[in-house]
PDB file of C-alpha atoms in Angstrom:
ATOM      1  CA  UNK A 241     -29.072  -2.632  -0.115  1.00 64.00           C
ATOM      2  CA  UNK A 242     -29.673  -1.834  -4.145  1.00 72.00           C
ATOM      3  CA  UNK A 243     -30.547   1.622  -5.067  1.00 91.00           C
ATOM      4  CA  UNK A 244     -33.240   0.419  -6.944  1.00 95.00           C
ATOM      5  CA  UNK A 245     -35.220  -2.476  -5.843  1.00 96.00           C
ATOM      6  CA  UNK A 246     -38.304  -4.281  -7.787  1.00 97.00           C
ATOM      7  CA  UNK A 247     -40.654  -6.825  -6.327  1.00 97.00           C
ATOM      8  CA  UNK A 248     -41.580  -9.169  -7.150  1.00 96.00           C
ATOM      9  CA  UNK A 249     -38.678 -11.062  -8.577  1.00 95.00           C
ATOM     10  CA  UNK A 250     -40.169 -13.423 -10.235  1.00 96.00           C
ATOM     11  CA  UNK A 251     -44.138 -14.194 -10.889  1.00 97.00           C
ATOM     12  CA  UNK A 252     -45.936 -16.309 -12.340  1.00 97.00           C
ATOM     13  CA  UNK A 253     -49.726 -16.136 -13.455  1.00 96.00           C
ATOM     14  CA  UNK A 254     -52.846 -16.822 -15.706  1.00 96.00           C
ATOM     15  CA  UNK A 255     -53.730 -14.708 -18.605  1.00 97.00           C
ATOM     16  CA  UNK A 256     -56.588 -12.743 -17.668  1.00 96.00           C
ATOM     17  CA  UNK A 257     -54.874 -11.874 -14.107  1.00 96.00           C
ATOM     18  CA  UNK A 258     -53.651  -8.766 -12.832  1.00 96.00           C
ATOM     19  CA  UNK A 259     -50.374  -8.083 -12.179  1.00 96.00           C
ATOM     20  CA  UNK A 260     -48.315  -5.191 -10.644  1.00 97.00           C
ATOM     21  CA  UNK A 261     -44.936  -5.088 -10.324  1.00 98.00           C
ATOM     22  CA  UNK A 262     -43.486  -2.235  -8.017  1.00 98.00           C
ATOM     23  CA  UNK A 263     -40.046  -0.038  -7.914  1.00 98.00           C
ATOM     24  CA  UNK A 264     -38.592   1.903  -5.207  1.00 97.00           C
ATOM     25  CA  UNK A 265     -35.141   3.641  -5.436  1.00 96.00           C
ATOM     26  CA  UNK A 266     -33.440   5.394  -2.756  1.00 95.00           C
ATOM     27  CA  UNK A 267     -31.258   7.520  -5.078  1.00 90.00           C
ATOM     28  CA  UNK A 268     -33.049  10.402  -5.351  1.00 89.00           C
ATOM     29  CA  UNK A 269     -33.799  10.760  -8.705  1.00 89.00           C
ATOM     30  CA  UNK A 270     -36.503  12.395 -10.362  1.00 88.00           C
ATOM     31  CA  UNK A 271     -36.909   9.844 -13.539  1.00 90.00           C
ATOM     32  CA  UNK A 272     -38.286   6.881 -13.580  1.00 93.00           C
ATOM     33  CA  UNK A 273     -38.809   4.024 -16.630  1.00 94.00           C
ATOM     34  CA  UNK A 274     -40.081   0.794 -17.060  1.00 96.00           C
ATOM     35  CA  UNK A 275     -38.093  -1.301 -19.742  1.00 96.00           C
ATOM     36  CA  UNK A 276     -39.170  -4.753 -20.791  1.00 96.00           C
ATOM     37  CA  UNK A 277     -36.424  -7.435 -22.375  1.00 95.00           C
ATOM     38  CA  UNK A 278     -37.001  -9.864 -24.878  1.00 93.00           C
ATOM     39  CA  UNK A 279     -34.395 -12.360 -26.437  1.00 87.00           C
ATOM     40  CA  UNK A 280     -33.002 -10.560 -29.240  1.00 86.00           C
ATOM     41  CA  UNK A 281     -34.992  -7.473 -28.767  1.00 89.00           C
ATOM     42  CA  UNK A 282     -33.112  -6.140 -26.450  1.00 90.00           C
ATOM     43  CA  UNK A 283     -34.343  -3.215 -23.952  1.00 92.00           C
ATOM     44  CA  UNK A 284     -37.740  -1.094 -24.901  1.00 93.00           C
ATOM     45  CA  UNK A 285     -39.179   1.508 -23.430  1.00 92.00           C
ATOM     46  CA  UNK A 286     -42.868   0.770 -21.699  1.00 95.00           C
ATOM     47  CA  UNK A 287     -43.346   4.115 -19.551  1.00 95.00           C
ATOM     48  CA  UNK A 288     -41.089   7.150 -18.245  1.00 93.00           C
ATOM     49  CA  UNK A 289     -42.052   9.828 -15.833  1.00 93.00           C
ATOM     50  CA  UNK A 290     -39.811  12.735 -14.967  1.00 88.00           C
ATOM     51  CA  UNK A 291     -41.677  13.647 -11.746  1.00 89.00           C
ATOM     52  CA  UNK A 292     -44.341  12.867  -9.517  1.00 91.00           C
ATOM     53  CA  UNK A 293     -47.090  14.473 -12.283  1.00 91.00           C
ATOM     54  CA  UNK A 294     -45.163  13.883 -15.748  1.00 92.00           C
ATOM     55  CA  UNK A 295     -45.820  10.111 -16.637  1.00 94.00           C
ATOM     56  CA  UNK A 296     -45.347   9.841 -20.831  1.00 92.00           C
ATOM     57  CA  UNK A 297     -45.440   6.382 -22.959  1.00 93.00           C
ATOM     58  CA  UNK A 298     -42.911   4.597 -24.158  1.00 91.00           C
ATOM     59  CA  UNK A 299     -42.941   2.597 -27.213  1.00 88.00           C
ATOM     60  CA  UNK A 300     -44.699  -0.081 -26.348  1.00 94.00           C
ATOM     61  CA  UNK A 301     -47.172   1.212 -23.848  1.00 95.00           C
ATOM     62  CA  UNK A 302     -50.501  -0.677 -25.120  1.00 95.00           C
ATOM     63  CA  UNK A 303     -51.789  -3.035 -22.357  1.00 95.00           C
ATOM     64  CA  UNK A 304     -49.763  -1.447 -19.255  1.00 97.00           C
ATOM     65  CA  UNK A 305     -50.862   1.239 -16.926  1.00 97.00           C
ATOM     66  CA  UNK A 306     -48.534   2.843 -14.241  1.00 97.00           C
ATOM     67  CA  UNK A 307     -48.497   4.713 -11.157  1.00 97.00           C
ATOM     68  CA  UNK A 308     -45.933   7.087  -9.803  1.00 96.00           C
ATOM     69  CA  UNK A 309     -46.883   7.095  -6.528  1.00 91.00           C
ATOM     70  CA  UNK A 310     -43.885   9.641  -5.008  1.00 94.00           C
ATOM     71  CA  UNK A 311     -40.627  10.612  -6.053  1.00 93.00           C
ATOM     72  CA  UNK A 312     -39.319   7.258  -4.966  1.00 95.00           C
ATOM     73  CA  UNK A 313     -41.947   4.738  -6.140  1.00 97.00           C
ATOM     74  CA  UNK A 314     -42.881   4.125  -9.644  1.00 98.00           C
ATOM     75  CA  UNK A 315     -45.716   0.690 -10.022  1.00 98.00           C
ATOM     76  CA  UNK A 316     -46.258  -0.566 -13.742  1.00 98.00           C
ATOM     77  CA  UNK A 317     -49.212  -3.134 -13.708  1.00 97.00           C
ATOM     78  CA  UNK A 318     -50.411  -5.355 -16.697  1.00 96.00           C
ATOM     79  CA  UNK A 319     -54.250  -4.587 -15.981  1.00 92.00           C
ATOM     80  CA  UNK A 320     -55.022  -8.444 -17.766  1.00 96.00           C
ATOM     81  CA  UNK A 321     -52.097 -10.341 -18.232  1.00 96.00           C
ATOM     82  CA  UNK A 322     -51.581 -12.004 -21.795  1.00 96.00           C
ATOM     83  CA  UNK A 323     -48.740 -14.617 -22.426  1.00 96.00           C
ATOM     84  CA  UNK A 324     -47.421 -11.920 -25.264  1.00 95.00           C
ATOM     85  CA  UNK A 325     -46.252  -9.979 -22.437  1.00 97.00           C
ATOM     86  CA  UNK A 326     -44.309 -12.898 -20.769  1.00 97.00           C
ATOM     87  CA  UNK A 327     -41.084 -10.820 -20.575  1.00 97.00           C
ATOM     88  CA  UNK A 328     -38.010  -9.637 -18.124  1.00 96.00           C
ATOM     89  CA  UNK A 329     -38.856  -5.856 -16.753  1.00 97.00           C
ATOM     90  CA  UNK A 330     -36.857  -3.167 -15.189  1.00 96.00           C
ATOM     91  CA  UNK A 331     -37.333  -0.566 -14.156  1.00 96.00           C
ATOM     92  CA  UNK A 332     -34.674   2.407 -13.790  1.00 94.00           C
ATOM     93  CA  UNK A 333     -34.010   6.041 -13.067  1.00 93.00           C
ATOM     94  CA  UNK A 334     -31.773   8.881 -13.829  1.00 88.00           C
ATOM     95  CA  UNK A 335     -30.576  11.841 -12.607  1.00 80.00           C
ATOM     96  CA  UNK A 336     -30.842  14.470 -15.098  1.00 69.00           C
ATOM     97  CA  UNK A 337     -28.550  17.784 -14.984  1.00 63.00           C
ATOM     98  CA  UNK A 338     -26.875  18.568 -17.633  1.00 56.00           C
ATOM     99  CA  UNK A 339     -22.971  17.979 -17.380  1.00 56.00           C
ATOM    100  CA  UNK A 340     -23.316  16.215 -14.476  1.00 61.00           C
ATOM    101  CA  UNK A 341     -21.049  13.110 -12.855  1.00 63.00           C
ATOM    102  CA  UNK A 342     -24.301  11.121 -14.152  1.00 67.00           C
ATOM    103  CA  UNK A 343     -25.774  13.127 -17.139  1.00 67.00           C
ATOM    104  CA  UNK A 344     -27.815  10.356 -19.163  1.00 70.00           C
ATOM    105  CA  UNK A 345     -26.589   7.479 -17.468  1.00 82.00           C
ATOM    106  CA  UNK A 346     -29.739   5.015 -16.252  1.00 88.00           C
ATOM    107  CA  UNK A 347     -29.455   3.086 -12.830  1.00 91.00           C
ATOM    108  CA  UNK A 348     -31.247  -0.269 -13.461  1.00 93.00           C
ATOM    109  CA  UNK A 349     -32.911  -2.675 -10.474  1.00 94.00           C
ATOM    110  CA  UNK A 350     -32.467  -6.120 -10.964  1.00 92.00           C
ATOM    111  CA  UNK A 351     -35.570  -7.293 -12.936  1.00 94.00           C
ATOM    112  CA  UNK A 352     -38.794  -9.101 -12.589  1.00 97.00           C
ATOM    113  CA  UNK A 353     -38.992 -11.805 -14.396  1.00 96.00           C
ATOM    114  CA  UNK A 354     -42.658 -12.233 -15.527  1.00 97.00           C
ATOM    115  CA  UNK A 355     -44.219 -15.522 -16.948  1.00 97.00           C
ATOM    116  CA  UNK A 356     -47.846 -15.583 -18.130  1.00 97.00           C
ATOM    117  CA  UNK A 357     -49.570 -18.715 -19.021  1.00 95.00           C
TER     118      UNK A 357
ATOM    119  CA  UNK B  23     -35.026   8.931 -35.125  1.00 72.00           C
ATOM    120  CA  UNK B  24     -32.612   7.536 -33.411  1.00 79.00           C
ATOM    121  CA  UNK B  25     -31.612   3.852 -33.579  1.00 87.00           C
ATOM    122  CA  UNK B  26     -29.038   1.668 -32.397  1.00 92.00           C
ATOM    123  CA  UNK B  27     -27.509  -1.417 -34.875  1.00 94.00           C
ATOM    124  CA  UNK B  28     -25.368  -4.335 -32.830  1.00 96.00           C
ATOM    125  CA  UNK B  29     -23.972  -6.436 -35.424  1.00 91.00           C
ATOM    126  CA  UNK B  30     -23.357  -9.827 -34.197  1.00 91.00           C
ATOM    127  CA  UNK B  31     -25.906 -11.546 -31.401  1.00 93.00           C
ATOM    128  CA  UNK B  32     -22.939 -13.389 -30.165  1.00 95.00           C
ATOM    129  CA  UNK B  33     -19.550 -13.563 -30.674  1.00 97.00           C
ATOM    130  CA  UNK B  34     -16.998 -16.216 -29.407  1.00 97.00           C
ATOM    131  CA  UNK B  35     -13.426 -15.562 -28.327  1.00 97.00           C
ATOM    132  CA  UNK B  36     -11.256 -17.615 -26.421  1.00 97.00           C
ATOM    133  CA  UNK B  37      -9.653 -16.135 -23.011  1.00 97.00           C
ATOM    134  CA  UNK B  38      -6.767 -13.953 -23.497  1.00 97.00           C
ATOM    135  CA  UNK B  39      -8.059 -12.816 -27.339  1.00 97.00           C
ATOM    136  CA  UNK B  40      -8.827  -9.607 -28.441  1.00 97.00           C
ATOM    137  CA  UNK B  41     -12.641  -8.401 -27.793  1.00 97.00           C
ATOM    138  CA  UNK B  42     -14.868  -6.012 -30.522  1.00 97.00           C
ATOM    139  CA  UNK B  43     -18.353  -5.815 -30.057  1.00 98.00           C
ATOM    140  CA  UNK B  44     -19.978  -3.761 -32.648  1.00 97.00           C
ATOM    141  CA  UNK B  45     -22.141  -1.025 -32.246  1.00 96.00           C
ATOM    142  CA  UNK B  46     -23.051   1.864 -35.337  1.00 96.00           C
ATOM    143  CA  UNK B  47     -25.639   4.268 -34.350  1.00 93.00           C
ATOM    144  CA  UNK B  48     -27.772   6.191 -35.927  1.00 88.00           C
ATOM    145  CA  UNK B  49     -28.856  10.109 -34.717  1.00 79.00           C
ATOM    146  CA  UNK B  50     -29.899  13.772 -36.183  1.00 72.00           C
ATOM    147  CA  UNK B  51     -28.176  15.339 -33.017  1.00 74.00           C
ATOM    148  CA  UNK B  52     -24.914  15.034 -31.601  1.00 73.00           C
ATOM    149  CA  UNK B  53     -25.435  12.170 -29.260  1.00 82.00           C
ATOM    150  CA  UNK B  54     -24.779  10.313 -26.134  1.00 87.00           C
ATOM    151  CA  UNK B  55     -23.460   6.684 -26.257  1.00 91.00           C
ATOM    152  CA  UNK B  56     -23.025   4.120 -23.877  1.00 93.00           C
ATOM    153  CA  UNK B  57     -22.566   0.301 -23.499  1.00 96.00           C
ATOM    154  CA  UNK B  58     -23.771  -1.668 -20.700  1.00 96.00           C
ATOM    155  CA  UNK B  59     -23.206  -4.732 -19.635  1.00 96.00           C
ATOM    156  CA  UNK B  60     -25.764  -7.752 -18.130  1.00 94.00           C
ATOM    157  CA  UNK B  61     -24.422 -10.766 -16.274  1.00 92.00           C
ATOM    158  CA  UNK B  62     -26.611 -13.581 -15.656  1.00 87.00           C
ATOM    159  CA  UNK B  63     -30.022 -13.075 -13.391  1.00 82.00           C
ATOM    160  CA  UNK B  64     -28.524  -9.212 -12.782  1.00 86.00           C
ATOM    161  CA  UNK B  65     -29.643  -5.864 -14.282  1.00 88.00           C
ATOM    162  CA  UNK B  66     -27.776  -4.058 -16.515  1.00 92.00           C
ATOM    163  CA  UNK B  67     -24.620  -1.772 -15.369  1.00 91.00           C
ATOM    164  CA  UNK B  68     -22.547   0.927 -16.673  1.00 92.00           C
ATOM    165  CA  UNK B  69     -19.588  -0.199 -18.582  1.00 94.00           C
ATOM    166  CA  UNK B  70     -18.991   3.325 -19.878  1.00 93.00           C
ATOM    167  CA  UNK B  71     -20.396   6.381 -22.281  1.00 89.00           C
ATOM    168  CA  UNK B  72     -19.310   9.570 -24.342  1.00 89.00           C
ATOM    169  CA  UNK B  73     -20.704  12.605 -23.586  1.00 81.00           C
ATOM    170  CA  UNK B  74     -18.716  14.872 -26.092  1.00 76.00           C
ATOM    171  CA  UNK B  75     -15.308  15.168 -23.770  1.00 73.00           C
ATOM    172  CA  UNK B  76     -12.752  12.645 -25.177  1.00 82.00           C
ATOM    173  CA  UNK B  77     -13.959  10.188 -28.726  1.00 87.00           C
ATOM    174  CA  UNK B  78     -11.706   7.051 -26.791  1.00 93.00           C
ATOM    175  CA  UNK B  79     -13.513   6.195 -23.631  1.00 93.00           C
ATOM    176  CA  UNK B  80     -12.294   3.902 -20.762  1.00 94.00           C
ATOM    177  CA  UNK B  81     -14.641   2.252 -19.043  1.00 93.00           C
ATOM    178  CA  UNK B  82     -14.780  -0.657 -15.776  1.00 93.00           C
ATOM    179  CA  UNK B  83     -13.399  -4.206 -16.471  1.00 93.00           C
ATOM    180  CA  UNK B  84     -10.451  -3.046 -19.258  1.00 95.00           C
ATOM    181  CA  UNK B  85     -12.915  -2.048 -21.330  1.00 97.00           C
ATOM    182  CA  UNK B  86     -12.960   1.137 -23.636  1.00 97.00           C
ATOM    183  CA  UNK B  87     -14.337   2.462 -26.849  1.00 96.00           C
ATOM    184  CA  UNK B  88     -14.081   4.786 -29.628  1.00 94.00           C
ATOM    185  CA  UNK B  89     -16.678   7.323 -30.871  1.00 92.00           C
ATOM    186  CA  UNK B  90     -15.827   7.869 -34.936  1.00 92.00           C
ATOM    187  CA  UNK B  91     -17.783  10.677 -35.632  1.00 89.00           C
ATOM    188  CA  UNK B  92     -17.552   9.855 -39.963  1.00 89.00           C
ATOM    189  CA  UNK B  93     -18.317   5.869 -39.034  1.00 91.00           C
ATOM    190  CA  UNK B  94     -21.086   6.624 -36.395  1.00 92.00           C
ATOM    191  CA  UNK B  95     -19.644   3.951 -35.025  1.00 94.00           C
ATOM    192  CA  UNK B  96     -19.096   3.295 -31.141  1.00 95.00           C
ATOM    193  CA  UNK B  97     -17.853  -0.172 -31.065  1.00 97.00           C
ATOM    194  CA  UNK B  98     -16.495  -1.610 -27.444  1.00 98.00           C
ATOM    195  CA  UNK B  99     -13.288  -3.264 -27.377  1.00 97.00           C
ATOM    196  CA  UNK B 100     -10.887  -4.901 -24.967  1.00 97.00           C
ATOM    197  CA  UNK B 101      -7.489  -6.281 -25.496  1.00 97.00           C
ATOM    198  CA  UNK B 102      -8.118  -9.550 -23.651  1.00 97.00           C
ATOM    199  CA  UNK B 103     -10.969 -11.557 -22.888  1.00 97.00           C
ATOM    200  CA  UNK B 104     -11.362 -13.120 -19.315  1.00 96.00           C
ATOM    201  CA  UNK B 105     -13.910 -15.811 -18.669  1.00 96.00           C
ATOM    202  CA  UNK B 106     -15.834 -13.516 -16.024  1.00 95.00           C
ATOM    203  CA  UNK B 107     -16.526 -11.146 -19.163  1.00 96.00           C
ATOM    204  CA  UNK B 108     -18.476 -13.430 -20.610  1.00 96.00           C
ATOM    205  CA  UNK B 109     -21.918 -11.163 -20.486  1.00 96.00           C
ATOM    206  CA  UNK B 110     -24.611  -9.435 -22.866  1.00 96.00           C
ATOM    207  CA  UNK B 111     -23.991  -6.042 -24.163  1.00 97.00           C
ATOM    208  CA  UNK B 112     -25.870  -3.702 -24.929  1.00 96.00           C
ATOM    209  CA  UNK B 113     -25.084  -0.535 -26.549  1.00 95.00           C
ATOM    210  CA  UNK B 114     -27.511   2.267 -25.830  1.00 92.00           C
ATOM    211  CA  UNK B 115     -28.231   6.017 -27.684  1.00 89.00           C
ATOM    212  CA  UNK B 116     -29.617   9.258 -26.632  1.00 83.00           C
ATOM    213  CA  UNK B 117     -29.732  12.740 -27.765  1.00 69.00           C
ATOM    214  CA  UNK B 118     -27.943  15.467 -25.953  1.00 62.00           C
ATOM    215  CA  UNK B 119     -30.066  17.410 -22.800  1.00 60.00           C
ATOM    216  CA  UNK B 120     -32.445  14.096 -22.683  1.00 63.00           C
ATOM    217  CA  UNK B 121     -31.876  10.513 -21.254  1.00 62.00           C
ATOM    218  CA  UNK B 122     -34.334   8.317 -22.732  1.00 75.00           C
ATOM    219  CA  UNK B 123     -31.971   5.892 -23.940  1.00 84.00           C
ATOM    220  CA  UNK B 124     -32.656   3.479 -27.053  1.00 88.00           C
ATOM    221  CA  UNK B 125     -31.119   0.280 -26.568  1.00 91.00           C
ATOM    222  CA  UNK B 126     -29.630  -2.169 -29.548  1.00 93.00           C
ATOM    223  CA  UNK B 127     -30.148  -5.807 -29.495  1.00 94.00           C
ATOM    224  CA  UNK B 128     -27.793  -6.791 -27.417  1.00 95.00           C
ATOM    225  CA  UNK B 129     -24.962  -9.237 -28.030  1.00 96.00           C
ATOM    226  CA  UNK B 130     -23.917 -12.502 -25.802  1.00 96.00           C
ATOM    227  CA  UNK B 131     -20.360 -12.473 -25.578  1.00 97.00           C
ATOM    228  CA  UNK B 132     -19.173 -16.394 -24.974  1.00 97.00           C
ATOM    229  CA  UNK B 133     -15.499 -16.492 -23.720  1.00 97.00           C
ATOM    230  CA  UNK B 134     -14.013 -20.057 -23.863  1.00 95.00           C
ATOM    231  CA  UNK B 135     -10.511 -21.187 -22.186  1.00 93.00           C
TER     232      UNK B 135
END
């Protein structure tokens, strides 16, 4: 099973529409972000939260909301979907101590692949 | 601020050529640098990073790559292509005691036989 695991895979909906998409990891990390991936954008940052009560913005936080609901679960939902934010997401965590086997290194899930009409 | 420059969106070798993705960086701080790699419908995965020990890194695959302090440069390299590295990579910086990583643009590596 993956370490990190986002559902749904892929989705597709209206504009207007609500839409959550939901992370879980079973590695025990602390941090948690939500990246989104466009075509020669690469990888920006939407949300990061470093425990259960520290949820910050990213760079592009402006029409998402999240939710970090325990140490393992970490929900970023579109609260009215716009085709603008049409996009590949993942989500990812990290284990941060410093000098350790995985100082800085993220842990990604496999994506969700949103399409908004 | 930190930023991350990929020059080149995609670069064509043929199989059993020489690989060099680009990557020049930009950061106040000693940093942390890392490439990762994307194959097609997957998430991203750890090719390799510096964290200050040695400036030529090895990474998975036959990969490796060279921090140049006077360059800032971090470019990826790997003595011969093989079809299954045909991928997107993305070089990735962050300063020291933090990981919120800022990604480049990626480039699509094509590898033809």
């Amino acid at each position: 099973d993956a370490d990190v695991t986002q559902t749904p895979r892929n989705r597709i909906t209206k504009t207007g529409k609500r839409i959550m998409l939901e992370c879980s990891q079973t590695k025990g990390h602390d941090r948690m972000y939500w990246y989104r991936q466009d075509p020669g954008l690469g990888l920006r940052l939407i949300y990061y939260s470093f425990d259960v009560k520290d949820i910050n913005k990213g760079e592009i936080s402006d029409g998402y909301s999240v939710s970090r609901q325990a140490q393992a679960k970490f929900s970023l939902s579109l609260e009215s979907a716009i085709p603008n934010q049409t996009a590949l997401y993942f989500c990812a965590t990290s284990d941060f101590r410093i000098a350790g086997p995985d100082t800085g290194e993220l842990f990604f899930g496999e994506g969700s692949r949103l399409t908004v009409l | 601020a930190q930023s991350v420059t990929q020059l080149g969106s995609h670069v064509s070798v043929s199989e059993g050529a020489l690989v060099l993705l680009r990557c020049n960086y930009s950061s106040s701080v000693p940093p942390y640098l890392f490439w990762y790699v994307q194959y097609p419908n997957q998430g991203l995965q750890l090719l390799l990073k510096y964290t200050s020990a040695a400036t030529l890194v090895k990474g998975i695959n036959g990969f490796e790559a060279e921090f140049k302090k006077s360059e800032t440069s971090f470019h990826l390299t790997k003595p011969s292509a093989h079809m299954s590295d045909a991928a997107e990579y993305f070089c990735a910086v962050s300063e020291r005691n933090t990981d919120k990583l800022i990604f480049g643009t990626g480039t699509r590596l094509q590898v033809f036989p």
